[in-house]
Tab-separated table of C-alpha atoms and ligand atoms in Angstrom:
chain	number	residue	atom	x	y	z
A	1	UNK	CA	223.646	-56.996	-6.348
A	2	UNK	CA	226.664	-57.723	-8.766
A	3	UNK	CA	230.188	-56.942	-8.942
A	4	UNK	CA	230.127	-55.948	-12.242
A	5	UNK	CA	232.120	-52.384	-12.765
A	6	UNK	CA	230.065	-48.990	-13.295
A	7	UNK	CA	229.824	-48.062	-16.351
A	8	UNK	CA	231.577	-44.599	-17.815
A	9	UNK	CA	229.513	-44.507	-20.773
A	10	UNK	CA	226.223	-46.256	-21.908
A	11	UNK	CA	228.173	-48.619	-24.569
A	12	UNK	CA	227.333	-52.083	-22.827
A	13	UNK	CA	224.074	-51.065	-22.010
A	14	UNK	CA	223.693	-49.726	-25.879
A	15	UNK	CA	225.017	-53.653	-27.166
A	16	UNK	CA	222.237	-54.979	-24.496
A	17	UNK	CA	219.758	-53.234	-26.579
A	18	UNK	CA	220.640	-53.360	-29.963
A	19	UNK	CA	221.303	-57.626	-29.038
A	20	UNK	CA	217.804	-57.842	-27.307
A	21	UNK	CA	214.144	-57.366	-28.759
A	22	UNK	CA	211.645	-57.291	-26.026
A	23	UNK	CA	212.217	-54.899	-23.126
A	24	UNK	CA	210.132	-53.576	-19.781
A	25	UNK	CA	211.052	-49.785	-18.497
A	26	UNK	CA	210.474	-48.847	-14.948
A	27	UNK	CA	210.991	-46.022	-12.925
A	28	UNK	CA	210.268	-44.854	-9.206
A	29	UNK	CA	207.302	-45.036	-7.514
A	30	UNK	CA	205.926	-41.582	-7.805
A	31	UNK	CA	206.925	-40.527	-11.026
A	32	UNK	CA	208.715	-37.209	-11.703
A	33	UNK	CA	209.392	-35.120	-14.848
A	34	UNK	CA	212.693	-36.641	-14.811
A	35	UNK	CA	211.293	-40.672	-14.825
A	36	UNK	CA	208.636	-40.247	-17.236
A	37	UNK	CA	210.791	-38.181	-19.768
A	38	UNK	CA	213.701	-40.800	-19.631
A	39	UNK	CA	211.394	-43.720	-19.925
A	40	UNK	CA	208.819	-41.909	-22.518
A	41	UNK	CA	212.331	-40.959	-24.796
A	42	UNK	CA	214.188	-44.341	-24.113
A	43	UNK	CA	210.908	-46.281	-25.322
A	44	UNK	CA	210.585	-44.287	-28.434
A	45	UNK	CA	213.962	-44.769	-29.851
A	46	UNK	CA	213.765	-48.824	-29.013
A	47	UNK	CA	210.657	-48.533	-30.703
A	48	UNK	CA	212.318	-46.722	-33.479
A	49	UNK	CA	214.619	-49.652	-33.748
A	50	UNK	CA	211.195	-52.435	-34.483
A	51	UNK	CA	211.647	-53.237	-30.879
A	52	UNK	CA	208.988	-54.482	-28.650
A	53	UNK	CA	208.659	-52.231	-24.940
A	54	UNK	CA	206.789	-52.065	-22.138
A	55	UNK	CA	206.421	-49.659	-19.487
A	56	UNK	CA	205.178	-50.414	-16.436
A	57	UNK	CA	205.526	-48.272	-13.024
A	58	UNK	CA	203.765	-48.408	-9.853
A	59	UNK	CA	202.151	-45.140	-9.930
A	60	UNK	CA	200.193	-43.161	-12.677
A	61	UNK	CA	201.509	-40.048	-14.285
A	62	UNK	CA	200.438	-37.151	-12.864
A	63	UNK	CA	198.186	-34.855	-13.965
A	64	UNK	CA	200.714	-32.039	-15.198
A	65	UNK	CA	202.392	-35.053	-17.151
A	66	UNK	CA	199.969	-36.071	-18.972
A	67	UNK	CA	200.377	-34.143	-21.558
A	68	UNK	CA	203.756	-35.901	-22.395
A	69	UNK	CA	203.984	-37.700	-25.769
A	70	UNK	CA	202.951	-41.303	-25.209
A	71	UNK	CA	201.747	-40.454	-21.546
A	72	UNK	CA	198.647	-43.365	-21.541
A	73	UNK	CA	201.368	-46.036	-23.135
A	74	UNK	CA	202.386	-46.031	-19.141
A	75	UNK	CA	201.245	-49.021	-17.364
A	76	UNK	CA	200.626	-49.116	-14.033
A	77	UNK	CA	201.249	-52.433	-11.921
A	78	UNK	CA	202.838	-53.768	-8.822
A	79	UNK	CA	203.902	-56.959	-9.987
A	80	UNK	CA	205.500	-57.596	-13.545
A	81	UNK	CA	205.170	-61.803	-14.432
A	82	UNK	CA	206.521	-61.466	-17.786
A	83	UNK	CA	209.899	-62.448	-18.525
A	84	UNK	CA	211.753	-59.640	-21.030
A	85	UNK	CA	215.432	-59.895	-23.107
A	86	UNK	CA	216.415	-56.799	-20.699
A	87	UNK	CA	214.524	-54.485	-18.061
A	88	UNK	CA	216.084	-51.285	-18.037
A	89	UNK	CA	215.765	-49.638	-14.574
A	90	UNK	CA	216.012	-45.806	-15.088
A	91	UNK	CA	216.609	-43.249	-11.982
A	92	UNK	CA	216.586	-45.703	-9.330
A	93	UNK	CA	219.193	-45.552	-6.448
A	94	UNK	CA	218.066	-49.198	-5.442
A	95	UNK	CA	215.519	-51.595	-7.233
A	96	UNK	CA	212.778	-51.156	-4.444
A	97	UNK	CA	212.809	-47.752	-5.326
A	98	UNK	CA	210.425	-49.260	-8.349
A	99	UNK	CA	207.671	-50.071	-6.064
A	100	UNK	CA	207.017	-52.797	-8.835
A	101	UNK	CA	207.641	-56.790	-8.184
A	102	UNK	CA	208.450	-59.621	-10.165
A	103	UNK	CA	211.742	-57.587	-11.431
A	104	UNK	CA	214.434	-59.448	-9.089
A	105	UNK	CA	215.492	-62.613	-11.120
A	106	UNK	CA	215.747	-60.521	-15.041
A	107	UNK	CA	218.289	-59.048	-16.318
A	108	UNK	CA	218.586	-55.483	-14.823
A	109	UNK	CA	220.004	-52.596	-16.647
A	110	UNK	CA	220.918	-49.727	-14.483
A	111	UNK	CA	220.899	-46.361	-15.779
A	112	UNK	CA	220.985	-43.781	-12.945
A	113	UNK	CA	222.490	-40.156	-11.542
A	114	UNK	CA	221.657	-40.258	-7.450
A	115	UNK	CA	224.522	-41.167	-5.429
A	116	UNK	CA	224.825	-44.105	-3.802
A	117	UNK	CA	223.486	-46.385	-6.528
A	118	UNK	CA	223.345	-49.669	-4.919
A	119	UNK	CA	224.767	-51.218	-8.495
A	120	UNK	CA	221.612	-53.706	-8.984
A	121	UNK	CA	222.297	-54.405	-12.227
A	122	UNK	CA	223.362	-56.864	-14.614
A	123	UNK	CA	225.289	-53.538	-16.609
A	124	UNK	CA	225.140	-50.508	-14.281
A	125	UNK	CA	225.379	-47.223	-15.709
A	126	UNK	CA	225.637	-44.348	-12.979
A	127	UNK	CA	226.730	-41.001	-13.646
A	128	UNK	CA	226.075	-38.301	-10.691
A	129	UNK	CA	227.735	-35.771	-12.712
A	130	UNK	CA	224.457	-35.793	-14.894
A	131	UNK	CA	221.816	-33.398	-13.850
A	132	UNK	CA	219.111	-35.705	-14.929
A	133	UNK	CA	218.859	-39.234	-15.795
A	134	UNK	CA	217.626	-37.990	-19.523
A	135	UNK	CA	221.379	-36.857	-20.292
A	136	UNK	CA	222.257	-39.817	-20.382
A	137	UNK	CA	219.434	-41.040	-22.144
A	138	UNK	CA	220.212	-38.424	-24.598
A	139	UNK	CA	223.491	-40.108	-25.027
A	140	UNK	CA	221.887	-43.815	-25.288
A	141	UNK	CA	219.890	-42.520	-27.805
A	142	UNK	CA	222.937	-41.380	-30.228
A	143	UNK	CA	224.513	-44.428	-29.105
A	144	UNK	CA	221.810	-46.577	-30.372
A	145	UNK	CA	221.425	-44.607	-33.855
A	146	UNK	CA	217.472	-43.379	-33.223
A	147	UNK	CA	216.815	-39.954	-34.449
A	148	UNK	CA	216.439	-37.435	-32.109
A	149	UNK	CA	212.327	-36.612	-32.763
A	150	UNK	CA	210.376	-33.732	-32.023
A	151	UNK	CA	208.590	-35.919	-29.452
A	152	UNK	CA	211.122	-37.493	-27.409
A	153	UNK	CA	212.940	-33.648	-27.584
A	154	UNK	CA	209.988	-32.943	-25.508
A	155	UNK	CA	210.347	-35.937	-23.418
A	156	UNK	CA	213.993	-35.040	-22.478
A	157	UNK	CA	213.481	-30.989	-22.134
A	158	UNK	CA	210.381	-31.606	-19.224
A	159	UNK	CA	213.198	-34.346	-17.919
A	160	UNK	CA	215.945	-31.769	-17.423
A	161	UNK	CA	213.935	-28.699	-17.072
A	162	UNK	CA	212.160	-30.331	-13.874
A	163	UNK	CA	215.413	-32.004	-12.232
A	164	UNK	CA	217.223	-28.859	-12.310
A	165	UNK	CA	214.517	-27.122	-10.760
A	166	UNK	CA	214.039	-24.793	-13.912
A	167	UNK	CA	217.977	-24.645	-14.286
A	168	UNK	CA	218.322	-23.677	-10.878
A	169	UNK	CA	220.584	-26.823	-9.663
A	170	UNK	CA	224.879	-27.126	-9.377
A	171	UNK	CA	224.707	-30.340	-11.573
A	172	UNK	CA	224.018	-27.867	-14.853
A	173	UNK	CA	226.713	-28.538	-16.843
A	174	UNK	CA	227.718	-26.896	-20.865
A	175	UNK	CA	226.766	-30.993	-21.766
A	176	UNK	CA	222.867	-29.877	-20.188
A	177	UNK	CA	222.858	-26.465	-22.631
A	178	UNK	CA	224.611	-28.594	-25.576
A	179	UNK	CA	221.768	-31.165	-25.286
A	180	UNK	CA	218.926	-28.564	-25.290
A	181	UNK	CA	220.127	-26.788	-27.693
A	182	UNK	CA	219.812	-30.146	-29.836
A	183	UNK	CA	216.284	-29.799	-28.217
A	184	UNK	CA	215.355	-26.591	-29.641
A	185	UNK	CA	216.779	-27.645	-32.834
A	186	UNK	CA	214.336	-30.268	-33.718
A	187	UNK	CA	211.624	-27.868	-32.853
A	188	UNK	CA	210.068	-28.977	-29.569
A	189	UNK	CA	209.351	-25.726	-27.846
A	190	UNK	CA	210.316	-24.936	-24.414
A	191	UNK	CA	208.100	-21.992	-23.681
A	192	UNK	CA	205.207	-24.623	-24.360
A	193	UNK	CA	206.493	-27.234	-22.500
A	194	UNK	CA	207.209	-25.008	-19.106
A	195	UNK	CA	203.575	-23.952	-19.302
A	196	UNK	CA	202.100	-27.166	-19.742
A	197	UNK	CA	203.986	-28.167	-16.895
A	198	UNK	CA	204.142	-25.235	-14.629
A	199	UNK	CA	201.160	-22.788	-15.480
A	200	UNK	CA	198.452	-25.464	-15.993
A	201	UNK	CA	198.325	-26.843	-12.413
A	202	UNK	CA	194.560	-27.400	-10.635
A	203	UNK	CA	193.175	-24.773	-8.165
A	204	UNK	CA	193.372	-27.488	-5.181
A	205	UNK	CA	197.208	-27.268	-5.781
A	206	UNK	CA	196.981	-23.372	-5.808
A	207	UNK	CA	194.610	-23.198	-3.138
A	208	UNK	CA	196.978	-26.249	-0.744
A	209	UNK	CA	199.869	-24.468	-1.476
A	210	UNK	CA	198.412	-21.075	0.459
A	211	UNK	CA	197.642	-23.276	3.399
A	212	UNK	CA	201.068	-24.346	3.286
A	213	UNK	CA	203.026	-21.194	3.497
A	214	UNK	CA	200.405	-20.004	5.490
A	215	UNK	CA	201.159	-22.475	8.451
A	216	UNK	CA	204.997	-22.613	7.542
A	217	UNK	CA	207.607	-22.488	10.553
A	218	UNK	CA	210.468	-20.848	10.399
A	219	UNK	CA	213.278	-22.913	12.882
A	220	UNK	CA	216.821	-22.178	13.628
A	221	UNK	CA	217.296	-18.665	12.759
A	222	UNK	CA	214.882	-18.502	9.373
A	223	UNK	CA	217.517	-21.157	8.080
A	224	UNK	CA	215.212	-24.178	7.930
A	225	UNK	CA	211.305	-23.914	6.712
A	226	UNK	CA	209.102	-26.189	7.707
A	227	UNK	CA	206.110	-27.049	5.846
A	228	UNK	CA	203.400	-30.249	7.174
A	229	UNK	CA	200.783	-31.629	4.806
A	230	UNK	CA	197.625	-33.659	6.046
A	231	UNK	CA	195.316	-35.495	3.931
A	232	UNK	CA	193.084	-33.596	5.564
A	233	UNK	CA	194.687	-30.292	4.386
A	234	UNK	CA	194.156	-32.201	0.484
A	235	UNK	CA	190.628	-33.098	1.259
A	236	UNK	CA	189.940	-29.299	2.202
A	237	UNK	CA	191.527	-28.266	-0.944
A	238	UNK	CA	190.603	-30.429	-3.507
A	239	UNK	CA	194.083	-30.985	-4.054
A	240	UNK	CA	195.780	-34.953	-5.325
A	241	UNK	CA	198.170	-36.315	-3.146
A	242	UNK	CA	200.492	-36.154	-6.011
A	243	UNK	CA	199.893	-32.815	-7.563
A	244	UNK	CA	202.569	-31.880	-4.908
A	245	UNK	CA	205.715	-31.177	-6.882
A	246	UNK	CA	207.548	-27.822	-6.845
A	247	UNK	CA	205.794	-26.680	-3.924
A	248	UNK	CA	208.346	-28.050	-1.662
A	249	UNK	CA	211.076	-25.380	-3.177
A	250	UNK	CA	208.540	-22.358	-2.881
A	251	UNK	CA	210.278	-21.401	0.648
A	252	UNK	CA	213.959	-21.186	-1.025
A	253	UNK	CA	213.463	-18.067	-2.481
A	254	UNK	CA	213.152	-16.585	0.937
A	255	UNK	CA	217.399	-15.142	1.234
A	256	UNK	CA	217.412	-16.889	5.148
A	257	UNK	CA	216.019	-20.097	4.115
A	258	UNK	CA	218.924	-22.348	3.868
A	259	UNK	CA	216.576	-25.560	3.621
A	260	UNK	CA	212.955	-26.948	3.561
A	261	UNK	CA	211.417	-29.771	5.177
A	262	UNK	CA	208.324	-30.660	3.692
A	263	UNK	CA	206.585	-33.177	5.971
A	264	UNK	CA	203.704	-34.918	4.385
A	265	UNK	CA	201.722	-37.160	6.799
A	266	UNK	CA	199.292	-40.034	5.118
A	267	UNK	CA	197.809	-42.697	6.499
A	268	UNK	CA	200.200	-42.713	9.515
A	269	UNK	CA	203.207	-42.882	7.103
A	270	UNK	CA	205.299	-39.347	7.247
A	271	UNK	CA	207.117	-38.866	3.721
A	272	UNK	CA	209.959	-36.425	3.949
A	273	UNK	CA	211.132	-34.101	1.354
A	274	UNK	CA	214.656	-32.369	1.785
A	275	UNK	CA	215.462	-29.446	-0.200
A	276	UNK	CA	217.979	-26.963	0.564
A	277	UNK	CA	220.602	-24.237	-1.122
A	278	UNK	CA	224.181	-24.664	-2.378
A	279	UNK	CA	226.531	-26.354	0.509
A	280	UNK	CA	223.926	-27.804	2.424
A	281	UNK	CA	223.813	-31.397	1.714
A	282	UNK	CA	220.763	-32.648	2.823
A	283	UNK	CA	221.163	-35.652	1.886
A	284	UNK	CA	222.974	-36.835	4.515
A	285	UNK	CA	219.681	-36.713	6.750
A	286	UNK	CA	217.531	-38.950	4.081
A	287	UNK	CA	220.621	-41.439	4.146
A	288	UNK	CA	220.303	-41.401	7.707
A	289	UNK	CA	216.532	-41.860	7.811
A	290	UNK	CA	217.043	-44.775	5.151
A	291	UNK	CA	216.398	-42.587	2.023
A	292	UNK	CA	218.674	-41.072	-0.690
A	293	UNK	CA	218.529	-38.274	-3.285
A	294	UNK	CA	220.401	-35.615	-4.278
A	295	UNK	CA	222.986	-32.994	-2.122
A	296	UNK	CA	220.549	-30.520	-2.660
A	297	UNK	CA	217.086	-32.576	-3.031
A	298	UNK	CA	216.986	-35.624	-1.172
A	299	UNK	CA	213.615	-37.717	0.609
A	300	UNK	CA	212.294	-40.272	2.777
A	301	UNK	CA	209.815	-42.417	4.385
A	302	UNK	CA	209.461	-43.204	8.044
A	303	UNK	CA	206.673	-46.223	8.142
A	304	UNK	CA	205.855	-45.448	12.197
A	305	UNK	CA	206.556	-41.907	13.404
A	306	UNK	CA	207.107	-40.978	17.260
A	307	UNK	CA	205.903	-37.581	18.417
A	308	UNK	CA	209.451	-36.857	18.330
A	309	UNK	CA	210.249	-37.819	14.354
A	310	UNK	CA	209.627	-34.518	12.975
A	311	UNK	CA	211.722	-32.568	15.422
A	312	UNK	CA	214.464	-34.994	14.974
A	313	UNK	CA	214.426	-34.450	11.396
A	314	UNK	CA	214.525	-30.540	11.723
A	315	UNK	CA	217.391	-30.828	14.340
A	316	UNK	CA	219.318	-33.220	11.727
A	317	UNK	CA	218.933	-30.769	9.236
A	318	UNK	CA	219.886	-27.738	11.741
A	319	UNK	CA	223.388	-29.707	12.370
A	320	UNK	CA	224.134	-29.774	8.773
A	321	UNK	CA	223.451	-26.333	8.888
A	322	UNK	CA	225.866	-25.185	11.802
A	323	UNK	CA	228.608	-27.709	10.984
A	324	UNK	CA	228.840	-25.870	7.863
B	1	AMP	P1	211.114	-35.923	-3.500
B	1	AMP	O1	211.303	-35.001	-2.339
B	1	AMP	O2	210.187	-37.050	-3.237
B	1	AMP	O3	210.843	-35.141	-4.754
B	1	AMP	O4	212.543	-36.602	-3.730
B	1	AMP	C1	213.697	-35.850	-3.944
B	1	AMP	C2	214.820	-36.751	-4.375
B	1	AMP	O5	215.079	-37.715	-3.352
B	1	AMP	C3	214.524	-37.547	-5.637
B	1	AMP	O6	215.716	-37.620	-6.382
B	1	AMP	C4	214.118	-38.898	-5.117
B	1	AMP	O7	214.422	-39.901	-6.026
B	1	AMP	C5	214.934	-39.023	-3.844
B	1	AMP	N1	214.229	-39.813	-2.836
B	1	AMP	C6	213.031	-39.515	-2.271
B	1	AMP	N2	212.650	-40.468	-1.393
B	1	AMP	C7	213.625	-41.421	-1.407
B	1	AMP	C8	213.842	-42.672	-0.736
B	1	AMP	N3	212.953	-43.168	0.140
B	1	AMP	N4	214.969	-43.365	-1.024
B	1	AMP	C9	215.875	-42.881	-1.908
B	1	AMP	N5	215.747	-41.717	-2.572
B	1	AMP	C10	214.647	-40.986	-2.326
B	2	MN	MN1	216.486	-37.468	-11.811
């Protein structure tokens, strides 16, 4: 923790950059669309620049990543022993959120959009009004003079296009279009890019998601839908535990359903994804179950569930509802 003063702008972490010459970038455990593209774009301008990077996360990029630019440059590792001139921590509310050790004592650069940032950093540079961490990456990468290339265009369009749920979200701003438009403009292709990542999925993930909606509950009115994952369910599918993403928003496009609570069970472990429309901020209930997120797409992890967990997580999210 420091009491160093958020950041407005990336300009202290740009003169950390341009100063240093080797760097690590990390991102949360479970990558999204959103981690790798920052980290994949980031790591290409430094490189641009004759710097040295690394970057290491806990988990492996998913399958419908992989085509990414640069995708098998991703380490993965739990521990980091090397000592760097900066780590930059991208989309990370708090640094356990990296799943990777060893990260504690370096210098910590912050870059990050989720509320309640816990301001690890050495510099911390957190800007909720960004509806992905790749704006401001986009805005680093001006800042530190690398030329926008057709590659890390890609990078940032599968960032944004897969935080704001296909431009679904409230955090789109005329700063999101003005950056894509610079996206288009050094040809990357966005029709490509949304079928690599949305039409090219495996038939487990096709065949988990009817199971899914097929044993979805409907609580409070229609207003909440509740969806439960086994690794059994996975198993029976052929499915990857993390070929998951998107599925938890399939129940939104129901009019009634005012939120989704996707429980996945593993291992004894529940995981929690939140989703939900407009003025219901489900965060609240992650924050109150020790996770974080967005208003409108928060999570969490509850290590030892009761038999009572998951209907204490549906009533949570049926207050938010009525208190509306
Ligand atoms: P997910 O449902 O896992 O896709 O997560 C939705 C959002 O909530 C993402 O922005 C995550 O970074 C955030 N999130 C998920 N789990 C946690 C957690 N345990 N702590 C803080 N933020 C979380
Ligand atoms: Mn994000």
């Amino acid at each position: 923790m420091t009491t160093e003063t958020p950041q407005t702008d990336g300009s202290r972490i740009r003169d950390a950059l341009l100063t240093g010459s080797r760097f690590l970038l990390t991102s949360h455990a479970r990558p999204d669309g959103d981690s790798l593209g920052s980290q994949l774009c980031l790591a290409a301008a430094l490189r641009q620049l004759g710097k040295q990077v690394r970057i290491v996360n806990a988990d492996p990029v998913p399958e419908s990543y992989a085509f990414l630019p640069d995708a098998p440059t991703i380490e993965v590792a739990e521990v980091v022993k090397d000592t760097f001139d900066a780590v930059v921590v991208l989309e990370c509310s708090s640094l356990d959120r990296t799943g990777v050790r060893g990260l504690e004592s370096q210098t910590l650069l912050n870059i990050d959009h989720h509320a309640g940032n816990a301001m690890y950093g050495s510099i911390n540079w957190h800007d909720v009004s960004a509806c992905a961490c790749a704006e401001l990456v986009s805005d680093l990468v001006d800042a530190l003079g690398a030329e926008l290339t057709p590659a890390m265009a890609t990078h940032l369009y599968v960032a944004i296009l897969t935080d704001t749920g296909s431009f679904r979200h409230a955090n789109i701003t005329d700063r999101t279009f003005e950056i894509c438009r610079r996206i288009a403009a050094t040809g990357a292709n966005p029709a490509m890019i949304a079928a690599e990542v949305y039409n090219n999925g495996s038939i487990g993930r096709l065949r988990v998601t009817g199971m899914l909606l097929g044993q979805m509950r409907l609580e409070h009115d229609n207003q909440i839908a509740v969806l439960t994952l086994t690794d059994g369910m996975l198993a029976e599918a052929g499915c990857a535990s993390d070929d998951l993403e998107g599925i938890v928003n399939l129940p939104l496009a129901a009019r009634d359903v005012q939120a989704v609570v996707f429980l996945k069970e593993s291992e004894g472990a529940l995981r929690v994804s939140l989703r939900s429309k407009d003025a219901v901020d489900i965060r609240q209930v992650a924050v109150s179950y020790g996770g974080g997120g967005h208003r409108n797409a928060s999570g969490f992890t509850v290590d030892h569930p009761t038999t009572a967990t998951r209907q204490d997580v549906i009533d949570r999210v049926a207050g938010v509802i009525s208190r509306l």
